[in-house]
XYZ file of C-alpha atoms in Angstrom:
670
model
C 32.067 71.035 -33.983
C 31.339 74.560 -34.611
C 28.607 74.739 -32.100
C 30.816 73.339 -29.597
C 33.497 75.686 -30.109
C 31.190 78.472 -29.451
C 30.497 77.115 -25.807
C 32.174 79.497 -23.206
C 34.167 77.145 -20.696
C 34.931 78.475 -17.248
C 36.082 76.934 -13.917
C 33.289 77.106 -11.250
C 34.523 76.947 -7.509
C 31.968 74.777 -5.580
C 32.520 74.041 -1.722
C 31.294 70.601 -0.451
C 30.072 71.162 3.116
C 30.526 67.759 3.897
C 34.082 67.586 3.164
C 34.652 71.027 3.931
C 36.839 71.622 0.921
C 36.505 73.518 -2.414
C 36.693 72.096 -5.993
C 37.065 73.703 -9.116
C 35.527 71.983 -12.206
C 35.600 73.177 -16.033
C 31.941 73.850 -16.959
C 30.320 75.204 -19.982
C 27.489 77.568 -19.811
C 25.333 74.797 -21.753
C 25.963 72.279 -19.041
C 22.560 71.751 -16.927
C 22.443 71.617 -13.043
C 22.322 67.600 -13.253
C 25.776 67.274 -15.338
C 27.355 69.752 -13.140
C 26.529 67.663 -10.088
C 27.529 64.291 -11.638
C 30.827 65.825 -12.983
C 31.507 67.263 -9.549
C 31.263 63.739 -7.876
C 33.203 61.660 -10.547
C 36.102 64.008 -10.199
C 35.845 64.009 -6.240
C 36.313 60.328 -6.573
C 34.972 59.583 -3.141
C 32.620 56.434 -2.758
C 29.820 57.747 -0.616
C 25.881 58.129 -1.111
C 25.480 61.819 -2.669
C 21.661 61.633 -3.355
C 20.827 63.900 -0.666
C 22.978 66.643 -1.914
C 22.301 69.671 -4.121
C 23.711 72.925 -5.276
C 22.965 76.140 -3.065
C 23.886 79.652 -3.974
C 24.731 81.628 -0.942
C 24.797 84.915 -2.554
C 21.592 84.758 -4.091
C 20.001 82.532 -1.273
C 18.546 80.098 -4.005
C 18.565 76.390 -4.400
C 19.318 74.975 -7.987
C 16.963 72.295 -7.805
C 15.887 71.973 -11.599
C 18.599 69.509 -12.772
C 17.854 69.887 -16.388
C 18.214 73.852 -16.416
C 21.676 75.125 -17.898
C 23.954 77.446 -15.971
C 23.359 79.934 -18.671
C 19.501 79.857 -17.537
C 20.576 80.222 -13.893
C 22.687 83.014 -14.659
C 25.417 80.887 -12.878
C 29.215 82.493 -14.089
C 32.559 82.100 -12.962
C 32.263 84.053 -9.835
C 29.435 82.332 -8.834
C 30.538 80.452 -5.587
C 28.167 77.676 -5.281
C 28.076 74.923 -2.196
C 27.319 71.378 -2.579
C 25.651 70.488 0.563
C 22.931 67.917 1.883
C 19.155 68.991 1.781
C 18.321 67.221 4.987
C 19.850 68.938 8.004
C 19.348 68.851 11.780
C 17.095 71.545 13.271
C 16.370 72.219 16.799
C 12.402 72.272 16.961
C 10.462 73.440 19.910
C 6.849 71.706 20.052
C 3.826 73.653 21.172
C 4.370 72.237 24.500
C 7.778 73.611 24.984
C 9.939 70.413 24.650
C 12.788 70.303 22.333
C 13.944 67.637 19.589
C 16.461 67.618 17.089
C 14.998 66.715 13.853
C 16.284 66.210 10.424
C 14.275 68.554 8.171
C 14.551 69.068 4.561
C 15.935 72.595 3.995
C 15.611 72.759 0.291
C 11.465 72.366 0.121
C 9.233 75.218 1.304
C 8.472 75.654 5.012
C 4.813 74.505 4.206
C 6.205 71.365 3.127
C 8.853 70.878 5.629
C 5.841 71.407 8.145
C 3.784 68.610 6.575
C 6.820 66.129 6.849
C 7.440 67.072 10.373
C 3.591 66.703 11.504
C 3.632 63.294 9.481
C 6.380 61.912 11.855
C 4.897 63.479 14.715
C 1.466 62.157 14.203
C -0.407 65.411 14.038
C -3.233 65.685 11.336
C -4.018 68.897 9.309
C -0.676 70.124 9.212
C -1.864 73.235 7.292
C -2.993 74.872 10.709
C 0.716 74.830 11.864
C 3.823 76.591 10.715
C 7.449 77.523 11.860
C 8.639 80.568 13.841
C 11.869 82.023 14.294
C 12.967 82.339 18.566
C 13.415 85.853 19.160
C 17.293 86.437 19.083
C 19.066 87.470 22.161
C 22.547 87.470 20.548
C 24.529 90.317 18.653
C 23.862 91.764 15.070
C 27.195 90.199 13.957
C 25.525 86.988 14.853
C 22.669 87.754 12.734
C 24.827 88.875 9.928
C 26.808 85.687 10.245
C 23.398 83.291 9.845
C 22.718 85.222 6.483
C 24.478 82.754 4.735
C 25.667 79.289 5.361
C 29.643 79.989 6.121
C 32.091 77.338 5.953
C 32.221 77.062 9.526
C 28.479 76.495 9.797
C 28.319 74.264 6.976
C 31.352 71.966 8.670
C 28.696 70.568 10.969
C 27.718 68.335 8.203
C 31.117 66.630 8.206
C 29.920 64.548 11.007
C 26.507 63.712 9.577
C 26.432 60.982 6.832
C 23.992 61.228 4.152
C 20.771 58.917 4.467
C 19.331 57.570 1.293
C 15.779 57.789 2.936
C 14.218 61.198 3.151
C 13.421 60.907 6.822
C 12.338 64.417 8.563
C 13.193 63.365 12.181
C 16.475 62.179 13.560
C 14.525 61.873 17.132
C 17.763 62.997 18.863
C 16.707 65.104 21.822
C 19.162 67.515 23.409
C 19.417 67.025 26.919
C 21.102 70.288 27.590
C 17.865 71.808 26.740
C 15.445 69.051 27.785
C 12.747 70.023 30.267
C 12.470 68.966 34.002
C 10.467 65.744 33.177
C 12.278 63.835 30.021
C 11.208 60.280 31.096
C 8.421 60.677 28.508
C 10.772 61.531 25.835
C 12.888 58.261 25.699
C 10.760 57.156 22.851
C 12.165 59.902 20.606
C 15.748 59.873 21.906
C 18.366 58.161 19.924
C 22.160 58.295 19.948
C 22.212 58.509 16.355
C 21.109 61.272 13.897
C 19.777 58.690 11.116
C 18.210 55.618 12.548
C 14.701 56.885 14.202
C 11.681 56.072 12.322
C 9.124 57.879 13.897
C 6.155 56.265 12.413
C 6.867 53.458 15.193
C 7.435 55.637 17.946
C 4.905 55.395 20.612
C 3.331 58.948 20.940
C 3.188 59.216 24.883
C 6.249 61.600 25.029
C 4.041 63.942 22.531
C 0.636 63.172 24.252
C 1.360 63.835 27.632
C 3.397 66.425 28.250
C 5.301 67.564 31.568
C 3.315 70.151 33.695
C 6.654 72.384 34.083
C 9.383 72.950 31.698
C 12.680 74.008 33.060
C 13.520 77.524 34.494
C 15.642 78.666 31.355
C 12.421 78.028 29.256
C 10.057 79.727 31.780
C 12.176 82.867 31.791
C 12.122 83.054 28.155
C 8.380 82.612 28.009
C 7.578 85.494 30.311
C 10.277 87.885 29.365
C 8.176 89.838 27.012
C 4.397 89.778 27.956
C 3.009 93.205 27.000
C 0.582 93.736 24.060
C 2.973 95.475 21.823
C 5.636 92.704 22.319
C 2.636 90.107 21.439
C 2.139 92.052 17.978
C 5.628 92.335 17.098
C 6.280 88.555 17.852
C 4.008 87.885 14.775
C 6.733 89.176 12.824
C 8.724 85.903 13.580
C 6.717 83.670 11.416
C 8.618 82.171 8.396
C 7.155 82.628 5.266
C 5.647 79.416 3.908
C 6.406 79.727 0.322
C 10.385 79.817 0.803
C 12.625 77.410 2.135
C 14.395 77.587 5.426
C 17.780 78.187 3.753
C 16.315 81.290 1.816
C 15.191 82.755 5.135
C 18.541 82.585 6.633
C 17.673 79.631 8.942
C 21.076 77.118 9.089
C 21.807 73.898 10.571
C 21.664 73.753 14.255
C 19.265 76.818 14.759
C 16.123 76.692 16.781
C 12.651 77.376 15.478
C 9.399 77.052 16.985
C 6.666 74.827 15.661
C 3.120 76.402 16.547
C -0.328 76.443 15.620
C -0.425 79.626 13.219
C -4.205 79.656 12.175
C -6.778 79.511 15.027
C -9.435 77.645 12.596
C -9.005 73.892 14.124
C -10.583 71.228 11.982
C -12.147 67.989 12.956
C -10.447 67.077 16.369
C -11.206 63.496 17.095
C -10.107 61.939 20.436
C -9.124 58.542 18.634
C -7.114 60.060 16.047
C -5.927 63.450 17.224
C -4.565 62.562 20.635
C -0.976 64.180 20.076
C -2.796 67.065 18.119
C -5.284 67.789 21.031
C -2.489 67.823 23.535
C -0.042 70.108 21.573
C -2.931 72.318 21.173
C -4.011 72.196 24.422
C -0.436 72.966 25.858
C 0.117 76.031 23.466
C -3.154 77.360 24.802
C -2.670 76.498 28.362
C 0.912 78.495 28.187
C -1.060 81.396 26.361
C -3.233 81.585 29.235
C -0.525 81.698 31.684
C 1.598 84.284 29.946
C -1.551 86.446 29.606
C -1.251 86.172 25.556
C -5.130 85.612 26.067
C -7.169 87.706 27.834
C -9.960 85.828 29.657
C -12.317 86.960 32.908
C -11.680 85.325 36.614
C -14.259 82.807 36.047
C -12.849 81.638 32.897
C -9.404 81.677 34.291
C -10.701 79.269 36.967
C -12.151 76.911 34.331
C -9.067 76.780 32.555
C -6.930 76.245 36.091
C -9.590 73.605 37.163
C -9.093 71.476 34.003
C -5.475 71.744 34.279
C -5.426 70.501 37.769
C -7.790 67.612 36.701
C -5.465 66.468 34.160
C -2.635 66.806 36.200
C -4.343 64.714 38.674
C -5.272 61.781 36.355
C -1.706 61.782 34.873
C -0.189 61.802 38.545
C -2.614 58.986 39.614
C -2.402 56.772 36.191
C 1.647 57.020 36.926
C 1.172 55.988 40.470
C -0.938 52.908 39.499
C 1.084 52.189 36.114
C -2.047 52.556 34.142
C -2.822 54.621 31.500
C -5.452 57.299 31.745
C -6.722 56.973 28.048
C -9.452 54.205 28.127
C -9.290 53.673 24.297
C -5.204 53.200 24.580
C -5.982 50.548 27.123
C -8.512 48.664 24.675
C -6.001 49.131 21.923
C -3.085 47.699 23.824
C -5.338 44.800 25.064
C -6.247 43.988 21.695
C -2.738 44.099 20.440
C -1.562 41.554 23.146
C -4.595 39.673 22.371
C -3.553 39.264 18.782
C 0.132 38.285 19.658
C -1.509 35.721 22.191
C -3.649 34.465 19.726
C -1.177 33.763 16.910
C 0.905 31.763 19.606
C 1.149 28.078 19.368
C -1.460 26.015 21.596
C -3.174 29.117 22.873
C -6.065 31.160 21.859
C -7.956 31.165 18.722
C -7.017 28.722 15.621
C -8.735 30.550 12.767
C -6.560 29.038 9.913
C -8.244 28.650 6.644
C -10.339 25.427 6.983
C -10.277 24.978 10.783
C -12.861 25.784 13.206
C -12.326 28.569 15.722
C -10.751 27.345 19.016
C -9.961 29.005 22.267
C -7.910 27.141 24.744
C -6.006 28.034 27.760
C -5.361 27.128 31.545
C -8.322 28.290 33.915
C -9.001 27.465 37.697
C -12.467 25.669 37.556
C -14.921 24.847 40.315
C -18.231 22.964 39.978
C -20.750 24.150 42.826
C -22.076 21.495 44.841
C -24.331 21.810 48.164
C -22.399 20.753 50.497
C -18.776 20.890 49.274
C -16.094 23.459 50.278
C -15.013 26.095 47.373
C -11.875 24.561 45.879
C -10.610 25.634 42.651
C -8.723 23.290 40.486
C -6.454 24.262 37.609
C -7.515 22.257 34.491
C -6.870 22.857 30.763
C -10.150 24.189 28.909
C -11.022 24.088 25.421
C -14.117 25.795 23.563
C -14.830 24.762 20.207
C -17.724 25.034 17.895
C -19.873 25.740 21.341
C -18.605 22.594 23.243
C -16.877 23.296 26.673
C -14.378 20.483 27.384
C -12.020 19.994 30.546
C -8.804 18.269 30.370
C -6.282 17.594 33.282
C -3.158 18.692 30.807
C -2.611 20.225 27.675
C -1.096 17.003 26.325
C -4.307 15.195 26.787
C -6.354 16.953 24.159
C -4.413 15.064 21.252
C -5.605 11.634 22.901
C -9.189 13.067 23.415
C -8.977 12.224 27.219
C -11.265 14.905 28.279
C -12.599 15.039 32.111
C -15.987 16.351 30.972
C -17.529 17.955 27.836
C -20.745 20.347 27.921
C -22.643 21.572 25.354
C -22.953 25.554 25.566
C -25.893 26.236 23.630
C -28.493 28.244 25.365
C -26.081 28.643 28.502
C -26.381 31.519 31.074
C -23.202 33.564 31.435
C -22.703 36.143 34.830
C -19.699 38.052 35.323
C -18.310 38.031 38.702
C -15.685 40.875 38.699
C -13.974 43.136 40.936
C -11.281 45.080 38.937
C -9.518 46.784 42.292
C -8.842 43.288 43.673
C -8.158 41.573 40.477
C -11.116 39.326 40.453
C -12.141 37.915 37.128
C -14.657 35.233 37.573
C -17.219 33.934 35.061
C -20.490 31.955 36.445
C -21.546 29.376 33.926
C -24.952 27.906 33.887
C -25.563 24.902 31.387
C -29.073 23.898 30.337
C -28.268 20.445 31.674
C -27.320 22.026 35.202
C -29.246 23.008 38.193
C -28.948 26.688 39.411
C -25.367 25.684 41.005
C -23.780 26.101 37.939
C -19.842 26.135 37.154
C -17.184 28.902 38.267
C -14.242 29.913 36.058
C -11.674 32.006 37.379
C -9.299 33.989 34.980
C -5.962 35.598 35.848
C -5.789 38.263 33.512
C -8.485 40.858 32.000
C -7.422 39.837 28.626
C -8.229 36.234 29.491
C -11.589 37.228 31.096
C -12.301 39.292 27.997
C -11.718 36.227 25.608
C -13.790 33.556 27.765
C -16.423 36.159 28.412
C -17.102 36.976 24.789
C -17.145 33.334 23.767
C -19.523 32.188 26.369
C -21.671 35.474 25.461
C -21.776 34.236 21.825
C -22.620 30.880 22.845
C -25.688 31.918 24.854
C -27.027 33.485 21.602
C -26.124 30.220 19.352
C -22.972 31.783 17.867
C -19.799 30.124 17.688
C -16.304 32.467 17.580
C -16.301 32.363 14.005
C -19.226 35.093 14.049
C -18.006 38.543 13.407
C -19.552 39.915 16.577
C -16.424 38.021 18.496
C -13.658 40.692 18.382
C -16.408 43.578 18.869
C -17.200 41.480 21.951
C -13.868 41.327 23.400
C -13.570 45.224 22.697
C -16.826 46.049 24.755
C -15.576 43.972 27.670
C -12.036 45.480 27.745
C -13.777 48.907 27.455
C -16.149 48.074 30.633
C -13.252 46.914 32.714
C -11.133 49.955 31.906
C -14.017 52.104 32.890
C -14.509 50.509 36.198
C -10.526 50.363 37.122
C -10.911 54.246 36.477
C -13.957 54.660 38.669
C -12.450 52.260 41.118
C -8.765 54.010 41.244
C -9.068 56.118 44.686
C -7.511 59.612 44.473
C -5.625 60.155 47.717
C -7.615 63.348 49.749
C -4.054 64.648 50.214
C -3.324 64.892 46.555
C -6.275 66.632 46.042
C -5.794 69.538 48.634
C -2.066 69.884 46.792
C -2.638 72.517 44.440
C -0.082 74.952 43.537
C -2.030 77.837 41.872
C 0.961 79.506 40.251
C 1.132 76.267 37.969
C -2.358 76.779 36.860
C -3.265 80.627 36.701
C -1.544 83.584 35.531
C 0.258 86.165 37.374
C -2.499 88.764 37.650
C -4.867 86.304 38.971
C -2.272 85.393 41.677
C -2.053 89.004 42.624
C -5.960 89.468 43.129
C -6.472 86.446 45.403
C -4.803 84.610 48.244
C -3.403 81.312 47.453
C -5.682 79.496 49.779
C -8.550 81.129 48.005
C -7.434 80.167 44.537
C -6.740 76.514 45.849
C -10.385 76.449 46.710
C -12.007 77.741 43.588
C -9.925 75.478 41.732
C -11.065 72.519 43.647
C -14.635 73.379 43.766
C -14.667 74.045 40.048
C -12.862 70.583 39.135
C -15.931 68.803 40.780
C -17.928 69.550 37.527
C -15.092 68.201 35.458
C -14.468 64.943 37.727
C -15.971 62.425 35.133
C -13.800 63.600 32.156
C -11.021 61.800 31.089
C -7.627 63.437 30.054
C -8.409 63.565 26.343
C -11.963 64.796 26.953
C -10.780 67.208 29.632
C -8.385 68.574 26.812
C -10.963 68.801 24.362
C -12.945 70.724 26.686
C -10.158 73.188 27.375
C -10.117 73.848 23.663
C -13.674 74.400 23.485
C -13.742 76.841 26.111
C -10.713 78.652 24.574
C -12.647 79.093 21.209
C -15.626 80.379 22.753
C -13.540 83.335 24.229
C -14.169 86.875 22.402
C -10.876 87.771 20.292
C -9.011 84.752 21.285
C -8.645 83.609 17.538
C -7.558 87.185 16.504
C -4.218 87.888 15.244
C -2.979 91.539 15.622
C -0.931 93.628 13.378
C -0.026 97.306 13.656
C -0.927 98.829 10.336
C -0.912 102.541 8.523
C -3.947 103.284 6.322
C -3.722 105.005 3.066
C -3.720 108.859 2.979
C -3.293 109.026 7.042
C -0.834 110.937 9.006
C 2.633 109.207 8.974
C 2.408 109.083 12.870
C -0.967 107.352 12.890
C -0.902 103.813 13.522
C -4.007 101.594 13.810
C -4.371 98.339 15.083
C -5.801 95.505 12.636
C -6.896 91.989 13.351
C -7.084 88.885 11.254
C -9.432 86.047 12.302
C -10.597 82.899 10.787
C -13.437 84.487 8.905
C -13.245 88.308 9.113
C -10.803 91.173 9.424
C -11.561 93.782 12.352
C -10.090 97.257 12.744
C -9.371 97.759 16.789
C -8.780 100.390 18.880
C -5.105 100.552 19.586
C -5.613 101.380 23.536
C -8.978 99.354 24.559
C -8.110 96.762 21.998
C -12.225 97.097 21.362
C -13.603 96.291 17.496
C -14.387 99.245 15.632
C -15.298 97.736 12.258
C -15.547 94.381 10.716
C -15.142 93.111 7.168
C -15.967 89.679 6.531
C -14.154 87.439 4.058
C -17.616 86.375 2.399
C -17.982 89.838 1.377
C -14.700 90.068 -0.438
C -14.713 90.956 -4.121
C -11.183 91.133 -4.694
C -7.490 91.299 -3.332
C -4.735 93.225 -4.589
C -1.173 93.001 -3.069
C 1.403 95.647 -4.302
C 4.690 94.046 -3.549
C 6.691 97.254 -4.446
C 5.327 99.326 -2.084
C 4.520 96.530 0.586
C 0.454 97.380 0.468
C -2.500 95.456 0.629
C -5.721 96.601 -1.105
C -9.065 94.393 -0.564
C -12.291 95.270 -2.035
C -15.533 94.538 -0.160
C -19.115 94.864 -1.249
C -19.285 98.261 0.209
C -15.810 99.581 1.282
C -12.139 99.365 0.128
C -9.242 98.746 2.667
C -5.929 99.890 1.620
C -2.784 99.508 4.479
C 0.738 98.834 4.813
C 2.106 97.274 7.851
C 4.399 99.451 10.130
C 6.251 96.340 11.999
C 5.730 93.330 10.310
C 6.302 92.433 6.769
C 3.259 92.831 4.346
C 3.756 88.898 3.576
C 2.751 87.959 7.162
C -0.721 89.527 7.114
C -0.994 88.583 3.311
C -0.242 85.176 4.471
C -2.580 84.920 7.256
C -5.509 86.207 5.331
C -4.868 83.789 2.557
C -4.531 80.875 4.856
C -7.706 81.286 6.482
C -9.400 81.813 3.174
C -7.644 78.442 2.390
C -8.744 76.719 5.470
C -12.094 77.762 5.193
C -12.598 75.798 1.771
C -11.885 72.702 3.522
C -14.659 70.064 3.679
C -15.651 67.321 5.784
C -13.967 64.143 5.746
C -10.397 63.267 4.940
C -8.870 65.323 2.649
C -5.154 65.993 1.570
C -3.722 69.475 1.780
C -3.962 71.215 -1.377
C -0.652 72.597 -1.766
C -0.872 74.486 -4.874
C -4.108 76.395 -4.003
C -2.619 77.232 -0.466
C 0.507 78.862 -2.305
C -1.820 80.758 -4.721
C -3.874 82.171 -1.878
C -0.553 82.996 0.303
C 2.405 83.201 -1.778
C 1.934 86.295 -3.940
C 3.486 85.287 -7.196
C 3.132 88.473 -8.781
C 3.798 92.127 -7.825
C 0.095 93.004 -8.297
C -1.617 89.545 -7.800
C -5.375 89.459 -7.692
C -7.648 87.179 -6.396
C -11.371 86.941 -6.634
C -13.749 85.445 -4.265
C -17.531 84.718 -3.993
C -19.319 85.289 -1.193
């Protein structure tokens, strides 16, 4: 009783953003955060799911997430106005390919974690390579001040949003007002509700195949600032990875950009990284078109030819109704195969204790010397290397077969014309003469199943052998290649080159339109055999080989220099370079492998890096010191990755990029 009498009770005002009301509750300084939220919910008496809500302190820009910490420990007093608000809010995300999506993002976690959740939903591996950027504001400074805290007006947006008990980070709502000119591919990520889409089951076509040209509004904003100094200043828009979105004045409904931040791309896999490859390709493509990347005329033509080749494949595949990626064709066919084989009375029956069986209606013809070719439809069954023919499916139960043959040692020959839809199998049995039997299949999938069964039988193997499924995959892959090779490209389409879609403005001024079109078509001939994914990967490899393409530049002032002197410093994936402010040529290079210690003085916002033979001390003149500090630490973190699947080490990333102390020193071995 004596201890409780010493507790100071006071009325704490909490604004509930979901209801747009203020609520005063009587609490004590020894109350922990969890007890305060529980007391608030009990006094509200409104039966709804509050599990996604947390306390936010606007004046301190701080989340109160440690539920066992007391109010006294958090320095919360009677005049501390807190918000009780959902942690997951809707944020408009512009992807690297310039498409916009409304996503549900956790505003209470660090930007590093938020990006990890987003990339997981979007199917992008290695999320540590990406981060979020602010969109350059075109509104008045009053609007900027208004965004400094979550005002009641801004928070009232939450009124229409019901809390979701799952921690999904994407809503899948696509804003049509900001949509691109080609939005048909975005339907997979479009939903009329904010809390129903599960991105893990969404087909990735909208993210793996982007439209050629976005809307004019996006293009105007994209080409607005193209000078070198503007590009350097743009680096200040990167969000701090060690802080949450709310702590950086990002409120619900704001627009941010998801971009590849670190140009140290790791383990690109054409089978696993179709979305990742496309998004990186699109980011580089727009960087070349906006002249953010300096390249020669020859390199520009290579980029343009690859872009045009990718555009042609996409247009031809869309016209023919076929997908451009061979692996996707195989995966889709195998998926259909699994469904068909699980159906009753058709396909393989591989239940435990039964012999695998393949059965379906086929068109059959027995070659005879003086007979006309006339195919008859019959029900065919292959089981334990025995081929049987029945008039009807119902005859199988009674054993009323027209004929039965042993497939051991048979010879099988394909007779396929993909462009004409002809899928025929010539089967010569040991007991036959050279005439043999002809089986006509209706679809590629049906042909692959039966052809695989006959090939295994020719090697005295049944369909129970483990090589049966790989054999089907091999046949489908071959058919897919034949289809792509035999798909004609319209001559008119080949010459329909719009150079302004594939080269930058400087290149357009150097040459005439017909000259550029001729150069693009001529260069494309060397890439004609590449698939869409391989062409994008080739595009990325050419970009990686460009000198200085992976350099992120900052304006800095070195210690003991004149105040007006501004130097240009660049950070690459393995070094820090000093550059000429006018010609942008490299003057000095310091490699990370020679770094001995790294000291960051957050009070004067200065970095001091000690190398084997020199010491570098500088402060940023435009960007925040934290931005360049995070780039250096991020590249060092990425250099520590090893081959194989490896989860991101969040603790190590924050140690290298967060700067937990005012004078934090890291040691690295060469």
